Coordinates of N, CA and C in Angstrom, one line a residue:
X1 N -4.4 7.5 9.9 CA -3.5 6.5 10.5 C -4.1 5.1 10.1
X2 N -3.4 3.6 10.1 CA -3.4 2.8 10.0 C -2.3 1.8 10.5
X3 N -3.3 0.7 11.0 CA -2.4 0.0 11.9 C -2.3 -1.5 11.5
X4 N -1.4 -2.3 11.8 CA -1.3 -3.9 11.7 C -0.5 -4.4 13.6
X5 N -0.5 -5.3 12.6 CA 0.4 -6.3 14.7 C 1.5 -5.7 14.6
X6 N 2.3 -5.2 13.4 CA 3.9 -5.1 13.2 C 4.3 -4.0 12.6
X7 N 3.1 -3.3 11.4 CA 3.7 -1.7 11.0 C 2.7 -1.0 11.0
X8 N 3.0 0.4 11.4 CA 2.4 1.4 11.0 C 2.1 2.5 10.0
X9 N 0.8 2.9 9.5 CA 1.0 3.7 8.2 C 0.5 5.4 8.7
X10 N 0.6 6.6 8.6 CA 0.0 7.6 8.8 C -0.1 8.7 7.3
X11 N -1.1 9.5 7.2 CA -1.4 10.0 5.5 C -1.2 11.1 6.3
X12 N 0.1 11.7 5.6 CA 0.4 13.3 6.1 C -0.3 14.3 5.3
X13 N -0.9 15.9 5.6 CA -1.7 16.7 5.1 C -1.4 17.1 3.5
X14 N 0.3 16.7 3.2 CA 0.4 16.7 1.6 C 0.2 15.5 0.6
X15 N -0.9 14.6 1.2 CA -1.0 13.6 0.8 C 0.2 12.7 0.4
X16 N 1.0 12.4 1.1 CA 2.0 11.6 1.3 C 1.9 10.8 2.6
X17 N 2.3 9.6 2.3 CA 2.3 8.5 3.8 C 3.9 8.5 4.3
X18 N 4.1 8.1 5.4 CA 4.9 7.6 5.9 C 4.6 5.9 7.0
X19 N 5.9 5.4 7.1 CA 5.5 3.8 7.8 C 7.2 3.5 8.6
X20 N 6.4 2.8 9.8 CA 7.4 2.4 10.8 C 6.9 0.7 11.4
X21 N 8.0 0.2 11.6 CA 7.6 -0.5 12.2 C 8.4 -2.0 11.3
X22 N 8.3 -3.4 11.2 CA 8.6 -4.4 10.5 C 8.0 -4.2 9.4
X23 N 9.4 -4.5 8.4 CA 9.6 -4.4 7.3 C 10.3 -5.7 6.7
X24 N 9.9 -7.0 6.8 CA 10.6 -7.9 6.7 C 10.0 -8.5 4.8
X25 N 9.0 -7.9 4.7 CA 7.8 -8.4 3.7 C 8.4 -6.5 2.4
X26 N 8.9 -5.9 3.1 CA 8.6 -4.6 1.9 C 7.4 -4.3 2.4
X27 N 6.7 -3.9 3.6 CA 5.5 -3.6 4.1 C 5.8 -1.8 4.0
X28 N 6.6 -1.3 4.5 CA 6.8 -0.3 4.5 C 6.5 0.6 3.8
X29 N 6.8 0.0 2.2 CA 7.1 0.9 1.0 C 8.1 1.6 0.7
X30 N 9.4 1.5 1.4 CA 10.3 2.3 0.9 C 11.5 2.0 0.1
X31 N 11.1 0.8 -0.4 CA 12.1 0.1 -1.2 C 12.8 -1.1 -0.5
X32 N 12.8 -0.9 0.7 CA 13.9 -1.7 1.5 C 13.0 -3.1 2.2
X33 N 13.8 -3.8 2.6 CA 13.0 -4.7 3.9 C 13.9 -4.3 5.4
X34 N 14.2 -3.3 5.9 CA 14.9 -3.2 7.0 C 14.1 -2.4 7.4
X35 N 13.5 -2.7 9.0 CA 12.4 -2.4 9.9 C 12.8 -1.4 10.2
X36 N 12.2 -0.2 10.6 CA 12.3 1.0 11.1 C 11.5 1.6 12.1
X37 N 12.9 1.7 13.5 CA 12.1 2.4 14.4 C 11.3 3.9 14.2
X38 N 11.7 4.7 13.5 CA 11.2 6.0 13.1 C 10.6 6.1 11.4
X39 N 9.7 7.3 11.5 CA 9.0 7.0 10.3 C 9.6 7.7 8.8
X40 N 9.4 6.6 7.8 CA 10.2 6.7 6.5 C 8.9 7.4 5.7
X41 N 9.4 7.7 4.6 CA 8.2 8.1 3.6 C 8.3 6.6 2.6
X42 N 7.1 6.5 2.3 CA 6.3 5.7 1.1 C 6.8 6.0 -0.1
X43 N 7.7 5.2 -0.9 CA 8.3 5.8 -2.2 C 7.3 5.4 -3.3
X44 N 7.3 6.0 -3.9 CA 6.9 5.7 -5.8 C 7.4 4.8 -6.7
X45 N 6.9 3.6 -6.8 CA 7.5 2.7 -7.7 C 8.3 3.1 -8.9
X46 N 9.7 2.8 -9.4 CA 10.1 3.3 -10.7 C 10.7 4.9 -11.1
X47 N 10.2 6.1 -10.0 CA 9.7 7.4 -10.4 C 10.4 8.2 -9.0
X48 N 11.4 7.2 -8.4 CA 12.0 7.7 -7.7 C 12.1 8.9 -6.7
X49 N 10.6 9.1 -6.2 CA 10.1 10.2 -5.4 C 9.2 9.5 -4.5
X50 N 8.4 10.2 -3.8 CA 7.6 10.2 -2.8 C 6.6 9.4 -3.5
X51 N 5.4 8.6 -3.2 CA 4.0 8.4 -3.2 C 2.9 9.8 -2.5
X52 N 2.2 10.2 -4.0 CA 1.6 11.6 -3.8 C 0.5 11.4 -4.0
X53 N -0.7 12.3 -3.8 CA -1.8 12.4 -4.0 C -2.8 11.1 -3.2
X54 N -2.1 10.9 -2.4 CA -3.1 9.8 -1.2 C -4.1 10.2 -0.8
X55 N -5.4 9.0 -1.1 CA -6.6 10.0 -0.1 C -6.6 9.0 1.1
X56 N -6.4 7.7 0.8 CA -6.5 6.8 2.1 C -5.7 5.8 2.0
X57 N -5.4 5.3 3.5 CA -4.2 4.6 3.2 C -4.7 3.5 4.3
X58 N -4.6 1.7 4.2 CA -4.8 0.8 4.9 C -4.1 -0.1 4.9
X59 N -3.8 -0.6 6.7 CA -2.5 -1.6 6.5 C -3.0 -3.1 6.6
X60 N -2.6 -3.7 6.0 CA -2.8 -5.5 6.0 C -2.2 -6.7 6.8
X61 N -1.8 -7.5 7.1 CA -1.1 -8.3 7.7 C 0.4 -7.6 7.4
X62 N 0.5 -8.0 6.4 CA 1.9 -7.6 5.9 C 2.6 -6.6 4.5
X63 N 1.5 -5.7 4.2 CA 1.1 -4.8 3.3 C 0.5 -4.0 3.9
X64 N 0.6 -2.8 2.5 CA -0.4 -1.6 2.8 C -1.0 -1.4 1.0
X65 N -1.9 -0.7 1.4 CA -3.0 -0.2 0.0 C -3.2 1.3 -0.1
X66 N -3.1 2.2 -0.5 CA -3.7 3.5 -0.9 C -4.2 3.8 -1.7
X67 N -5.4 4.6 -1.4 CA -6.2 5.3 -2.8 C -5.4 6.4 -3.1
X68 N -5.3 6.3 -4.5 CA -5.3 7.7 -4.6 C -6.2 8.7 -5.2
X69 N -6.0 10.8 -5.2 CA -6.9 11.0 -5.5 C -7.5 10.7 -6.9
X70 N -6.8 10.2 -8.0 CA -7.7 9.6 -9.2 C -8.3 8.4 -9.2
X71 N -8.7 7.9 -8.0 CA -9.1 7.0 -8.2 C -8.7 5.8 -8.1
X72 N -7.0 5.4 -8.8 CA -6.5 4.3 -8.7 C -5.5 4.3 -6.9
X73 N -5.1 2.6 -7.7 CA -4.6 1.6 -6.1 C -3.4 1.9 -6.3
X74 N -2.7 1.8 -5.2 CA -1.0 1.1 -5.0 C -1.0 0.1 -4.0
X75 N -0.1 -0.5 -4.1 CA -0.5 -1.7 -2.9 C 1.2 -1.8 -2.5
X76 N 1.6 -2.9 -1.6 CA 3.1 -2.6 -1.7 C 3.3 -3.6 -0.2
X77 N 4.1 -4.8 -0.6 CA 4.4 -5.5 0.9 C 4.2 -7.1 0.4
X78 N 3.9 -7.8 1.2 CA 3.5 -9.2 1.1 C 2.4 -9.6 0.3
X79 N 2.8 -10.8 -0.7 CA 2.0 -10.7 -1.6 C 2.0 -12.0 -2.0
X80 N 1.9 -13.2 -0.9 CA 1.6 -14.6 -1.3 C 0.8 -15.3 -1.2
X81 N -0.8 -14.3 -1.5 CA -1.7 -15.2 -1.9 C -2.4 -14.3 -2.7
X82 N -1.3 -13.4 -3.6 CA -2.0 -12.1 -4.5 C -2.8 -11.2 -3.6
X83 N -3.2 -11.1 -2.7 CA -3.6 -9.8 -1.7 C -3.4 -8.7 -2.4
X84 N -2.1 -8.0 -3.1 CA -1.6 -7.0 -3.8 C -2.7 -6.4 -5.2
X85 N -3.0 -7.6 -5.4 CA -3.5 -7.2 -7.1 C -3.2 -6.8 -8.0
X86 N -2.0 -7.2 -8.3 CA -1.0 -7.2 -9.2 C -0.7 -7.6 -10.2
X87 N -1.3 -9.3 -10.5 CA -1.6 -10.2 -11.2 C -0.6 -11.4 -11.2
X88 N 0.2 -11.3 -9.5 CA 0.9 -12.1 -9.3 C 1.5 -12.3 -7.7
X89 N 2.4 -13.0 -7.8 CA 2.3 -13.3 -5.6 C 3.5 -12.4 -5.4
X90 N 4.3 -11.7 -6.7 CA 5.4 -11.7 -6.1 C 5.0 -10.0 -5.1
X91 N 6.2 -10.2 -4.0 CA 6.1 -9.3 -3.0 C 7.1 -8.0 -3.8
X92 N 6.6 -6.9 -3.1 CA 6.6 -5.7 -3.8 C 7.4 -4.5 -2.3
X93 N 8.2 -4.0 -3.0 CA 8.9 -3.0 -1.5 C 8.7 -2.1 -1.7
X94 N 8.0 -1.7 -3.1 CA 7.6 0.2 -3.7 C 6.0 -0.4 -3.9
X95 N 5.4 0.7 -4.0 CA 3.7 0.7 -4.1 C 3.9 0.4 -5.7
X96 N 2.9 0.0 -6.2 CA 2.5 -0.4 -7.6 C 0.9 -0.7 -8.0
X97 N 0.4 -0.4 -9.5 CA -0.4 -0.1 -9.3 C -1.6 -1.4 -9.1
X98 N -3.0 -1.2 -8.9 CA -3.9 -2.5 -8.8 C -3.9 -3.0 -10.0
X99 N -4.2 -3.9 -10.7 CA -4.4 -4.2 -12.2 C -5.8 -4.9 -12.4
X100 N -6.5 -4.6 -13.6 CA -7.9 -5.2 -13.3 C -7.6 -6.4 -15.0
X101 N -8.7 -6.8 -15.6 CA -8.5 -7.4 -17.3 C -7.7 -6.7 -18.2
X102 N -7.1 -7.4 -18.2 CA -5.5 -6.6 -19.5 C -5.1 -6.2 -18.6
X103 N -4.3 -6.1 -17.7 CA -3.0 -5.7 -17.4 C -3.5 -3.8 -17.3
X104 N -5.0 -3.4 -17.2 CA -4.8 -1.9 -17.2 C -5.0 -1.8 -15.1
X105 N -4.4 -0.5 -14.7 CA -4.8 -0.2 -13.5 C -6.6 0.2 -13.1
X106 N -7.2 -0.6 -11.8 CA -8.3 0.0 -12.0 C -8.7 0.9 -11.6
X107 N -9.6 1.9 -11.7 CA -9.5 3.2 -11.4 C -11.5 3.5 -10.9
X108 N -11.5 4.2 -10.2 CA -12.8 4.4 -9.8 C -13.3 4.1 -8.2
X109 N -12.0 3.5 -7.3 CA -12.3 2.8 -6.2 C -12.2 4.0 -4.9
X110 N -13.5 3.7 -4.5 CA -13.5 4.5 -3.2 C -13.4 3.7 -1.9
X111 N -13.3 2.8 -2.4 CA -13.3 2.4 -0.5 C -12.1 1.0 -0.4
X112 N -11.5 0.7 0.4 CA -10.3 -0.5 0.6 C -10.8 -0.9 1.6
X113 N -10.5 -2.4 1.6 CA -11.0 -3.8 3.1 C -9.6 -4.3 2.8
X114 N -9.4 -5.1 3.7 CA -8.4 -5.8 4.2 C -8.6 -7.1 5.1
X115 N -8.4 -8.2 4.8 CA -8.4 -9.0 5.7 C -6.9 -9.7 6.0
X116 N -6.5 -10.8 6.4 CA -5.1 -11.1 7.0 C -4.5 -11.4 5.5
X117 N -5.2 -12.0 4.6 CA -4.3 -12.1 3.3 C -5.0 -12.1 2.2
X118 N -6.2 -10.7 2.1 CA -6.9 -10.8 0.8 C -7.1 -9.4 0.8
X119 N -7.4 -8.7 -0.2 CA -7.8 -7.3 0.3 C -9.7 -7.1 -1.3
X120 N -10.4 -6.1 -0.9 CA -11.1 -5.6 -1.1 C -11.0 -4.2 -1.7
X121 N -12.2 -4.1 -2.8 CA -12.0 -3.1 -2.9 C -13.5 -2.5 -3.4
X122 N -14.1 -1.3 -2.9 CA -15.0 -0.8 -3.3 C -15.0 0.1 -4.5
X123 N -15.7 -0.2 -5.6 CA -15.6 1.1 -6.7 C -16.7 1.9 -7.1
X124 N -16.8 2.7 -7.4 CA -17.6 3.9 -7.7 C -18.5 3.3 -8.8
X125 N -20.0 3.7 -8.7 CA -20.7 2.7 -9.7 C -21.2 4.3 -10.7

């Protein structure tokens, strides 16, 4: 589980999330910005299915972050001070991946921080 002032995230046992709560930012992940009292699934950017293989999932002010099990990020929600890691502010309503030099996703991260508009990330040495 994971929590903010306004949405909630929970990582169900097939490694898939679901989220409720204000969705005005794309915090949710399900493509939309319409808040939801009951819980939606976390979609897959592009790939038109679920977000799979989650090992952890953390909420931010107005975003959320997941590892997944290889290693790499998705991020997905409010994104105007780059928080996302994307390599840009714009806000995101599907997860996508973190991007490190060149434009590749980074991969190796075990641990996510979060503060109100920056996020963190621990990687595997």
């Amino acid at each position: 589980m994971a929590a903010a002032e306004k949405h909630n995230f929970a990582l169900r046992e097939d490694g898939t999330v679901v989220a409720w709560g204000n969705n005005s930012a794309g915090q949710l992940g399900d493509g939309t910005v319409i808040d939801r009292q009951t819980p939606v699934p976390v979609a897959n950017a592009g790939a038109g299915q679920l977000l799979q293989g989650v090992r952890s999932v953390v909420a931010g002010e107005a975003y959320g972050i997941a590892i997944l099990d290889d290693g790499t990020v998705r991020t997905w929600g409010a994104n105007g001070r780059g928080q996302l890691g994307t390599g840009d502010r714009a806000p995101r309503s599907c997860p996508g991946p973190v991007v490190g030099a060149g434009g590749l996703p980074i991969k190796d991260v075990v641990a996510v921080g979060v503060g109100e508009r920056h996020s963190l990330l621990m990687l595997q040495q």
